[in-house]
Every structure is written in C-alpha cells, then in structure tokens.
PDB file of C-alpha atoms and ligand atoms in Angstrom:
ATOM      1  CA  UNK X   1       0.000   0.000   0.000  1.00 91.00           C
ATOM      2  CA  UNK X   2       1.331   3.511  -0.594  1.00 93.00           C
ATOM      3  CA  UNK X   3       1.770   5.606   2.484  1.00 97.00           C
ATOM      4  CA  UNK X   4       2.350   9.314   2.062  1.00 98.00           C
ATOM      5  CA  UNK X   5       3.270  11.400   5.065  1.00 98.00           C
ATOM      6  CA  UNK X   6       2.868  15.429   4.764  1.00 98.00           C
ATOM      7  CA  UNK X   7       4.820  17.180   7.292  1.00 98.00           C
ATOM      8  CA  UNK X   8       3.627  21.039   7.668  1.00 97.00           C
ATOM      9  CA  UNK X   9       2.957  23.869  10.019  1.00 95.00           C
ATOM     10  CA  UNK X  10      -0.643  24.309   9.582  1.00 93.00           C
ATOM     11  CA  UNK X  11      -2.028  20.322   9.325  1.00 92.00           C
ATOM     12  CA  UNK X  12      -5.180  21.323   9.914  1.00 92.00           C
ATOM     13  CA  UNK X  13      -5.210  22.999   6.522  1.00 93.00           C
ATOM     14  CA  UNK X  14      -4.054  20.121   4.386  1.00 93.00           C
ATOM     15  CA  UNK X  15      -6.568  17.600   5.872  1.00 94.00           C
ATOM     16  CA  UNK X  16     -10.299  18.555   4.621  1.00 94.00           C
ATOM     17  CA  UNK X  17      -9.250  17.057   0.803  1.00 93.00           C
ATOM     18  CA  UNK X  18      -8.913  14.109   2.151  1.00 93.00           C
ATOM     19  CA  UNK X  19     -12.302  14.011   3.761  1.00 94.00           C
ATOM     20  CA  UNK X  20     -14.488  13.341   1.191  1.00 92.00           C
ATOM     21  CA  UNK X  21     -15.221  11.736  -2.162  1.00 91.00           C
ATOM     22  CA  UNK X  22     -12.472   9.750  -3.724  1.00 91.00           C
ATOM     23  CA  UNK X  23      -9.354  10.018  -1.461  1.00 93.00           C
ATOM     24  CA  UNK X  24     -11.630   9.139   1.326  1.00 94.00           C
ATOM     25  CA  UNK X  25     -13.102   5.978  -0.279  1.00 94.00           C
ATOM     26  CA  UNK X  26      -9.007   5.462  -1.048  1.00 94.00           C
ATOM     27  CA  UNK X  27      -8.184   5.797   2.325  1.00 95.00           C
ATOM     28  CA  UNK X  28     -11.708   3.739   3.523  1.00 95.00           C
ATOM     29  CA  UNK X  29     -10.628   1.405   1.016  1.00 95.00           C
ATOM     30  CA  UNK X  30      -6.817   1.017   2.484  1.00 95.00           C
ATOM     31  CA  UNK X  31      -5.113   1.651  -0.967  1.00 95.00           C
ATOM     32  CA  UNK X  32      -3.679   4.601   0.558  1.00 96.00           C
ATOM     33  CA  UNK X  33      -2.909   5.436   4.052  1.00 97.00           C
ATOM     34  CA  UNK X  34      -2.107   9.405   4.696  1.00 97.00           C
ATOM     35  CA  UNK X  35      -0.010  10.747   8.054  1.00 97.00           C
ATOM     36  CA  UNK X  36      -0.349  14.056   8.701  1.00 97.00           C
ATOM     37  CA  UNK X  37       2.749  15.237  10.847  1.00 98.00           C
ATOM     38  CA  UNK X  38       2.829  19.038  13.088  1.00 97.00           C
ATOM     39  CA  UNK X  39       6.588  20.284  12.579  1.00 97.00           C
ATOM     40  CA  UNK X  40       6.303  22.148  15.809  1.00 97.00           C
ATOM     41  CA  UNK X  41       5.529  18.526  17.620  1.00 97.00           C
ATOM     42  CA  UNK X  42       9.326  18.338  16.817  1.00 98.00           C
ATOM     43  CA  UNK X  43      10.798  21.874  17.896  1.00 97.00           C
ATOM     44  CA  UNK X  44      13.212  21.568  20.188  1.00 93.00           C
ATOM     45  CA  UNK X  45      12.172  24.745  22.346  1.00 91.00           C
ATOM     46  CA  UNK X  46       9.329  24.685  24.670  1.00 90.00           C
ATOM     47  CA  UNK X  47       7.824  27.656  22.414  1.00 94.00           C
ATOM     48  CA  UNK X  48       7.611  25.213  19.383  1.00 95.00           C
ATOM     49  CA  UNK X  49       9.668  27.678  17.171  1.00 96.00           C
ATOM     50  CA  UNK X  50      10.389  26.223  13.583  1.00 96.00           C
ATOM     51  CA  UNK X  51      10.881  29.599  11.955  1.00 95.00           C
ATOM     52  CA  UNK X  52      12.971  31.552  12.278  1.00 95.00           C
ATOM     53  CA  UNK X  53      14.981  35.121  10.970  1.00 96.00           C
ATOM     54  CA  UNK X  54      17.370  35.024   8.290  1.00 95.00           C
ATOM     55  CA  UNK X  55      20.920  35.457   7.667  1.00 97.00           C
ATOM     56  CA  UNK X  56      21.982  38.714   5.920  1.00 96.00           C
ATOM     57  CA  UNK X  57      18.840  40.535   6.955  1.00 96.00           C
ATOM     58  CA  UNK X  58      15.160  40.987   4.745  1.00 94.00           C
ATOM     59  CA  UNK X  59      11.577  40.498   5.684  1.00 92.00           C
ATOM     60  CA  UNK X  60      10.404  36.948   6.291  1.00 92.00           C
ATOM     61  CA  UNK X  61      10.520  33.820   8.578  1.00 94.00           C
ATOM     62  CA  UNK X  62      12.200  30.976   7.439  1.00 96.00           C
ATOM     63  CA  UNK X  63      11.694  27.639   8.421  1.00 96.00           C
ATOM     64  CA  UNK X  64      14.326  25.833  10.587  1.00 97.00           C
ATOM     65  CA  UNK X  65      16.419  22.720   9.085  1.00 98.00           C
ATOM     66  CA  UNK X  66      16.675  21.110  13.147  1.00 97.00           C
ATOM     67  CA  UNK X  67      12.550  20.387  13.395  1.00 98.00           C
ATOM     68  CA  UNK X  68      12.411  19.158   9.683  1.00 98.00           C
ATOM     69  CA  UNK X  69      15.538  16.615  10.113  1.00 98.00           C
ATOM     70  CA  UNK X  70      13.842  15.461  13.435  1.00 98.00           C
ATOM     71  CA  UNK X  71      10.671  14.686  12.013  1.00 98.00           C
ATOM     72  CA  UNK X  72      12.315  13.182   8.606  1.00 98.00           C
ATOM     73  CA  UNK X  73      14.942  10.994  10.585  1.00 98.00           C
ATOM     74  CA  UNK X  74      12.074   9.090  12.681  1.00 98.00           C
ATOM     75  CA  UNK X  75      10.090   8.426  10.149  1.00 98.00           C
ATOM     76  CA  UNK X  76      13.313   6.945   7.576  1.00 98.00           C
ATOM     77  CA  UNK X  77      14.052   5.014  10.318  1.00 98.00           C
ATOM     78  CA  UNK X  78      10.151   3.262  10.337  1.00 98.00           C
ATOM     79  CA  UNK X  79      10.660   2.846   6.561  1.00 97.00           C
ATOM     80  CA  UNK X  80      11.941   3.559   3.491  1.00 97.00           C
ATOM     81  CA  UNK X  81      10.936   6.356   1.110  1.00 98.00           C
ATOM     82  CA  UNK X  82      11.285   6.690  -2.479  1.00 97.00           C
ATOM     83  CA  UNK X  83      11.134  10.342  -2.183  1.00 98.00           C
ATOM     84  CA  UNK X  84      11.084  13.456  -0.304  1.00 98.00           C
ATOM     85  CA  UNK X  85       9.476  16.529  -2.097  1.00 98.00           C
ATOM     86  CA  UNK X  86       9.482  19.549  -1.231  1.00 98.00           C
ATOM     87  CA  UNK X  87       6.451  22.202  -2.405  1.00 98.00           C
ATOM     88  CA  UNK X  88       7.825  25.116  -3.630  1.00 97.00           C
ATOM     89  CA  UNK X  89       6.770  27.667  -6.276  1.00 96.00           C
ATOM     90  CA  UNK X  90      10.935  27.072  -7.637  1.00 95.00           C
ATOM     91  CA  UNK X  91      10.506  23.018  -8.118  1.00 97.00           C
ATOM     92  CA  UNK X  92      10.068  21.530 -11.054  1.00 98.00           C
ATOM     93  CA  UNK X  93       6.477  22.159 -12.681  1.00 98.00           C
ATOM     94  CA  UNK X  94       3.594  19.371 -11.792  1.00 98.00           C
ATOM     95  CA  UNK X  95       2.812  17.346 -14.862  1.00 96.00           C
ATOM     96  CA  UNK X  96       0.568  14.215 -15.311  1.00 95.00           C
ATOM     97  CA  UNK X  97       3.334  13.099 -16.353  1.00 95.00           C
ATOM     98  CA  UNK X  98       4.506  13.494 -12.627  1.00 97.00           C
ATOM     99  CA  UNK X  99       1.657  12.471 -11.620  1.00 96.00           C
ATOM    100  CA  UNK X 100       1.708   8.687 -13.229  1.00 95.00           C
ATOM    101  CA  UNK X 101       5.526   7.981 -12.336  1.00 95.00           C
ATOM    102  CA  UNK X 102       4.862   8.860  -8.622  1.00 96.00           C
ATOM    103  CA  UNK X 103       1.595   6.691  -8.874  1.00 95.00           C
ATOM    104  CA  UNK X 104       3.881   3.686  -9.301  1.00 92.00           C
ATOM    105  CA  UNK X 105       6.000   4.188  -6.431  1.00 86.00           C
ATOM    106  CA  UNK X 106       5.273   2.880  -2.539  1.00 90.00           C
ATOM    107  CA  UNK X 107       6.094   5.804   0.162  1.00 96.00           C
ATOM    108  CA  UNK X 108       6.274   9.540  -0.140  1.00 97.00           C
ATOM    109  CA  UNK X 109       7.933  12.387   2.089  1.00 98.00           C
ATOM    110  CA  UNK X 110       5.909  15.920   1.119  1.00 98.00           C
ATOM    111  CA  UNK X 111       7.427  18.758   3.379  1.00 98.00           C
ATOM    112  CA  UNK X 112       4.819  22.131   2.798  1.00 97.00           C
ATOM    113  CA  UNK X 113       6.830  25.407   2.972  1.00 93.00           C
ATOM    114  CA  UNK X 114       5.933  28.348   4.632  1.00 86.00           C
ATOM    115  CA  UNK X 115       6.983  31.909   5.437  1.00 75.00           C
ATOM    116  CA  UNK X 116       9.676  32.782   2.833  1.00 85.00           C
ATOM    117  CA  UNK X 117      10.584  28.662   2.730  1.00 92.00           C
ATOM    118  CA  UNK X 118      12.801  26.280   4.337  1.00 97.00           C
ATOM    119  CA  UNK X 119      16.760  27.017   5.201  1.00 98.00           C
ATOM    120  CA  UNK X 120      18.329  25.577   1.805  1.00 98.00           C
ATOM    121  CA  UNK X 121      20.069  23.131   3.501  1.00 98.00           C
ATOM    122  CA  UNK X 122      17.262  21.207   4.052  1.00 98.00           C
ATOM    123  CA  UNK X 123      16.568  20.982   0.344  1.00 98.00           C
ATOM    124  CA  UNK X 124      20.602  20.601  -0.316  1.00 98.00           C
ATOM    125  CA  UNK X 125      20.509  17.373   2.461  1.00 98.00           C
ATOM    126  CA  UNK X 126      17.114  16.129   2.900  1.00 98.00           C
ATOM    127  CA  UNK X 127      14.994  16.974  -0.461  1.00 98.00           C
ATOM    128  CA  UNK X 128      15.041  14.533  -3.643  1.00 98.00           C
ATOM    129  CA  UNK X 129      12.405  16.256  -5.418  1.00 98.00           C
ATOM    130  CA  UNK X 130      10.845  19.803  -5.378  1.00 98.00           C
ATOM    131  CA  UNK X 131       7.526  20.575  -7.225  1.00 98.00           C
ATOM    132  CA  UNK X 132       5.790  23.560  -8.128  1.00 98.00           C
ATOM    133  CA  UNK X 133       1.434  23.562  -8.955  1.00 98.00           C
ATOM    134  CA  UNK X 134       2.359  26.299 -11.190  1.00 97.00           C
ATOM    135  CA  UNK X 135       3.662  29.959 -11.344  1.00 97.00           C
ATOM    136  CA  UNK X 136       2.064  31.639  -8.917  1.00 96.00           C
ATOM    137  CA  UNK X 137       2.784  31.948  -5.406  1.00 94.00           C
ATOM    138  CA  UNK X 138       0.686  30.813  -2.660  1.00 95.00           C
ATOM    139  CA  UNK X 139       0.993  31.089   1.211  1.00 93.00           C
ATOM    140  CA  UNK X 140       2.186  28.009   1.972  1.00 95.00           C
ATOM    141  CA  UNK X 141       2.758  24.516   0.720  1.00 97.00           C
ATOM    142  CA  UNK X 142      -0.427  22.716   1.736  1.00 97.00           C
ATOM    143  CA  UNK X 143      -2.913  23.533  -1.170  1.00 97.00           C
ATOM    144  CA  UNK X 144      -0.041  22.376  -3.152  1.00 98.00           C
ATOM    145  CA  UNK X 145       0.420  19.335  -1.340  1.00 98.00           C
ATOM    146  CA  UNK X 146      -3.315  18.586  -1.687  1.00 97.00           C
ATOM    147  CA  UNK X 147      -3.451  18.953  -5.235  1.00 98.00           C
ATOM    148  CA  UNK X 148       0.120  16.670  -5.539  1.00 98.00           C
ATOM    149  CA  UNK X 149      -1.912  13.739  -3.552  1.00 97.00           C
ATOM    150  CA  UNK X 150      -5.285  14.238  -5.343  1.00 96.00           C
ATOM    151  CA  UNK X 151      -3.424  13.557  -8.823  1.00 96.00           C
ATOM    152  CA  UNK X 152      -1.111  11.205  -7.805  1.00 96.00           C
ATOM    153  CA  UNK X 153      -3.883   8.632  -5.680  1.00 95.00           C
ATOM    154  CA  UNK X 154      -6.595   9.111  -8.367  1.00 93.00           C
ATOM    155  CA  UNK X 155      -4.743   7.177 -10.482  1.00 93.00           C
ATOM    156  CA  UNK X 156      -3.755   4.040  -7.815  1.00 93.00           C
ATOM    157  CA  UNK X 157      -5.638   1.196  -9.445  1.00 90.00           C
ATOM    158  CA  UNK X 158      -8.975   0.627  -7.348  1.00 90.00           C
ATOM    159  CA  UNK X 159      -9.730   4.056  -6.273  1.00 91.00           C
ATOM    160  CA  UNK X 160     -11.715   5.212  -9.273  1.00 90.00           C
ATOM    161  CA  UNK X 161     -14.844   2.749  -9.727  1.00 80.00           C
ATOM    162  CA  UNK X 162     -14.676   2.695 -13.420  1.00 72.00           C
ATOM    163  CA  UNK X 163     -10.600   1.221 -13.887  1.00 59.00           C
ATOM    164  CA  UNK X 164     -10.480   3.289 -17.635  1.00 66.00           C
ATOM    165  CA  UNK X 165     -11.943   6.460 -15.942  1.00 76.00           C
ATOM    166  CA  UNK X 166      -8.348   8.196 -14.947  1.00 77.00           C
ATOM    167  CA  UNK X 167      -7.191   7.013 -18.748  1.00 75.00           C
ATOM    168  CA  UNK X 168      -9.533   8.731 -20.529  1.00 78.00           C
ATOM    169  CA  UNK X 169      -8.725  12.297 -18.503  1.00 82.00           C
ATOM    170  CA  UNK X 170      -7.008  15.012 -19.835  1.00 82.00           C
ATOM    171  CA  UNK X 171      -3.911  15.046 -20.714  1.00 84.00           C
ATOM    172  CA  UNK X 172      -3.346  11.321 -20.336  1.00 78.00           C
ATOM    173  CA  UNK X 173      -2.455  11.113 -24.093  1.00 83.00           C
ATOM    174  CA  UNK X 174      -1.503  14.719 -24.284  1.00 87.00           C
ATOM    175  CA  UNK X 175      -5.184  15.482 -25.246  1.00 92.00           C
ATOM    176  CA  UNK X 176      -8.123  17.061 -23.734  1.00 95.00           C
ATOM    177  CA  UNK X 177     -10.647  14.943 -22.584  1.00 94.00           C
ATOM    178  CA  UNK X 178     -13.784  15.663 -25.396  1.00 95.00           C
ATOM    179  CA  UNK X 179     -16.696  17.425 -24.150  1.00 96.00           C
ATOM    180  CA  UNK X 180     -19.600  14.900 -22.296  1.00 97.00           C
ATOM    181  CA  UNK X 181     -23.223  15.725 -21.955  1.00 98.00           C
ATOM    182  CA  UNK X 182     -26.184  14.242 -19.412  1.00 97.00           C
ATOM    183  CA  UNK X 183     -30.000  14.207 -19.459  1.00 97.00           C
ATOM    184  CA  UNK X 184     -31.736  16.248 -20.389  1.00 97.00           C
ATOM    185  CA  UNK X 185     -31.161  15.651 -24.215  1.00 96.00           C
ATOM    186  CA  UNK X 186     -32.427  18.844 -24.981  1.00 97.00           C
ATOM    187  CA  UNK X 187     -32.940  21.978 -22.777  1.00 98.00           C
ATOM    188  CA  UNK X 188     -34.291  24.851 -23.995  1.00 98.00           C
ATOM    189  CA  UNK X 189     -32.735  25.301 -27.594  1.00 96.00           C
ATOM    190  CA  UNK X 190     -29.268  23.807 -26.463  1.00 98.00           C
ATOM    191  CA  UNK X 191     -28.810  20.170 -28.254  1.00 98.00           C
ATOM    192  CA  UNK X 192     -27.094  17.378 -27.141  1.00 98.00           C
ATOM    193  CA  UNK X 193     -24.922  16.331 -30.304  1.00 98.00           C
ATOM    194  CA  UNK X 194     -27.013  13.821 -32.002  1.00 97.00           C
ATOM    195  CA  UNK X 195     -24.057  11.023 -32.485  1.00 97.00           C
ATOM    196  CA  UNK X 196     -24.130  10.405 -28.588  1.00 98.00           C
ATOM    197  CA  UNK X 197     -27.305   9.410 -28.789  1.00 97.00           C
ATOM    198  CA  UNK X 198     -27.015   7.423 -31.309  1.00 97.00           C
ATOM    199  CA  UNK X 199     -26.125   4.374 -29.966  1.00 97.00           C
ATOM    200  CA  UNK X 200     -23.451   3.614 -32.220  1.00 98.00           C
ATOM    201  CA  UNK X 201     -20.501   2.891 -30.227  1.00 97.00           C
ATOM    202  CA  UNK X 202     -17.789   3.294 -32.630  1.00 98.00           C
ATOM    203  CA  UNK X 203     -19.055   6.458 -34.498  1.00 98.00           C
ATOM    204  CA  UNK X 204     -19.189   7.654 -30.841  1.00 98.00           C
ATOM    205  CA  UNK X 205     -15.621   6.651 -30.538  1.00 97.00           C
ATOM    206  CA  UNK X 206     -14.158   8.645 -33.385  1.00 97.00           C
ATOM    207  CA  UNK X 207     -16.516  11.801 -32.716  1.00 98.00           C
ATOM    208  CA  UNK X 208     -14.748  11.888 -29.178  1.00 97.00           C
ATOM    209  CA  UNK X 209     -11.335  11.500 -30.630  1.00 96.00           C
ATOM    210  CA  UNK X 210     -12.145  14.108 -33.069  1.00 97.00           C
ATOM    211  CA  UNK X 211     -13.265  16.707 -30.791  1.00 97.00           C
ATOM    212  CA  UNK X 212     -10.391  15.829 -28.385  1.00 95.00           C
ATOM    213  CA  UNK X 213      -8.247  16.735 -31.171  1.00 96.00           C
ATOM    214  CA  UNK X 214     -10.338  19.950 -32.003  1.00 97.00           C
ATOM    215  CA  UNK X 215      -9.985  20.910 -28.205  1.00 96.00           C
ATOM    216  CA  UNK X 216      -6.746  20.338 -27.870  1.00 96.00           C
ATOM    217  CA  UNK X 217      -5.838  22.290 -31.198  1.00 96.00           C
ATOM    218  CA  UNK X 218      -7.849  25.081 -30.152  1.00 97.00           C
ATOM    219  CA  UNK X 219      -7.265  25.614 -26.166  1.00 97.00           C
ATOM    220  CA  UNK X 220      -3.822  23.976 -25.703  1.00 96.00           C
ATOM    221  CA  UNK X 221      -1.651  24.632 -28.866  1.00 96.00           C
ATOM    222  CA  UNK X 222       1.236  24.258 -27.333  1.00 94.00           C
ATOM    223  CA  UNK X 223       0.541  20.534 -26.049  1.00 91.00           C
ATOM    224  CA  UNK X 224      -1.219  19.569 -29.452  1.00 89.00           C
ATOM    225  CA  UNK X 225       1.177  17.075 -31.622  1.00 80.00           C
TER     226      UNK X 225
HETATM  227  N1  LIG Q   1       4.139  27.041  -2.228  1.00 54.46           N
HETATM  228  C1  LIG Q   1       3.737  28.312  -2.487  1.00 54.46           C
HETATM  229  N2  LIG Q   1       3.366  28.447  -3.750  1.00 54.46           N
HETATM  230  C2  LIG Q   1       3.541  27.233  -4.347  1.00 54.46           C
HETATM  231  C3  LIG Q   1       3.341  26.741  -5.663  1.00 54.46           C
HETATM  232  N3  LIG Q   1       2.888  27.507  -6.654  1.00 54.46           N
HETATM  233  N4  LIG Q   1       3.614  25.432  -5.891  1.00 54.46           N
HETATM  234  C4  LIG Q   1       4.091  24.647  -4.906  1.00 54.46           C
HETATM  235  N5  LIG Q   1       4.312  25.058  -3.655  1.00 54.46           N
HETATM  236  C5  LIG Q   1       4.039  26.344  -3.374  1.00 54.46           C
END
C-alpha cells in the first residue's frame, strides 16, 4: 500500500481534501494510508519555534532545518521512502506526467513550505524532489500538497470505480478529454450532439477522438502534436 506522510505547520489545513469523495473511499478502502505530521511537535524549544529570521537581513521567517531533520529521521528510520518533495513555487512544474511515475511508487515524504521557505540546507541534504502547482505563489505549501496527492492517488488502481476512468482524462495522451453531456437531451434550444445518442458505439468513438483533437488544437496549442 502507498503511504504518504505530509509534514507542515498548519495540518489542519491540508486535511479537509482528504475528507471526502475519492481520497476518502481510497483511504476507507486502504489503498492509501495518509499521516499528517505538526513540525512544531518536533521543535526543540518549549515555544515550538520552527521559523525563524534570516541570515543577511530581509523580511520573512524561514523555516528551521533542526525540526524538519527530526521529524524526517524518525520516520526513515520506520521505513523507506522513495522520495522526499518539497512544495515550492521554484521546483520543477507538476505534470501528469509526474503524476503517473509517482503513482507507481510505494512511500512519499511531502514537506509544505511556509513563510519565505525552508533554510536551503534542508533541500541541499534532505529533499530529492521539489515541485511547483504552477507559477504563482501561494501562502504556503499545503494547497499544493493537496493537489500533488489528489493527482497522484486518483490514479492508484482501485480508487476510481470505473478502472479506464483516470485514462480517458485530460492530458493522459496529451489530449483534452472531449466534451460529455447528461439528461436532459435537450434543454431549452441547447442540443445534445445527435451522435451520442445514437447508440453507435464506434461512431461515438471517433466523434470523441475528433473533438479531443479539435480541443486540444484550439485551447492547448502548445501541447497539441
Ligand atoms: N508554495 C507556495 N506556492 C507554491 C506553488 N505555486 N507550488 C508549490 N508550492 C508552493
């Protein structure tokens, strides 16, 4: 089973995702099992610092390598992890791509950032991967983190119902997913296209590769091959 443990300031943040809907039933199901960790459970100093000011002067906390180490050491020492990532806005850009390699893999590190980040030497010493959601900066590492898990256990065989559900998402074959449609078949003057009701499962087929295409031409040049 894969085990993932987040280690943040603010747990209480990361935890609601994991709640509800699918990475519940993942978790009900025991094809995942999630550990939420409180870095200041492992500050050394009976005011649970972690942050701290930085070197050479400027605005900002930054978080202290000591509480990190702590908390990483004991739980290398229960098992072995194929990574440790750090979220950062710097890291490497999340991909599906990502996504499907870490799906393979058994145990995770994620360490959320905070304040203006963690002392480098925690990324220089204890880091094996850093990953950004995308250029923009948010206050800390747990949204991130969320959104990291979310695509990464959506794709552990089992957790969807429907086993060809996370294949035919976006992006799996560098395509937009085609545009879907529920009752009712008509509403107002809007139409569903006439194909999907059709019946025929092979017309139906092509349309959606066609319009994945289309989608993917139009909205996402720069992906479209
Ligand atoms: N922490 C703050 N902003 C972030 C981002 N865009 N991606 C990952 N971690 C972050």
């Amino acid at each position: 089973m894969m085990r993932i443990d987040i280690i943040s300031v603010l747990p209480e943040l990361i935890e609601s995702p994991f709640n509800a809907s699918i990475l519940k039933r993942a978790i009900d199901k025991k094809l995942i099992e999630i550990n939420f960790h409180d870095l200041k459970d492992y500050a050394s100093s009976k005011r649970r610092q972690v942050d701290d000011y930085q070197f050479g002067g400027g605005a900002g906390m930054v978080m202290m390598i000591e509480p990190i180490k702590k908390c990483i050491d004991l739980l290398k020492k229960e098992r072995t992890y194929d990574e440790v990532i750090y979220m950062t806005p710097d890291g490497e850009m999340l991909s599906q791509k990502i996504s499907n390699r870490l799906s393979l893999k058994g145990n995770f590190i994620i360490l959320c950032g905070h304040y203006k980040g963690v002392d480098q030497r925690v990324r220089d010493s204890l880091i094996t991967m850093e990953i950004s959601i995308g250029d923009y900066v948010l206050s800390g590492g747990e949204l991130p983190a969320a959104v990291l898990c979310d695509s990464i256990i959506r794709l552990i065989p089992g957790v969807l119902g429907d086993e060809t559900s996370a294949l035919t998402d976006s992006f799996q074959d560098d395509l937009l997913a085609p545009p879907v449609y529920t009752r009712p078949s008509s509403f107002d003057d809007l139409e569903v296209p006439e194909i999907l009701l059709s019946g025929n499962k092979a017309k139906i087929e092509l349309w959606r590769e066609e319009k994945a295409l289309e989608r993917t031409k139009k909205l996402r040049p720069d992906i479209f091959n």
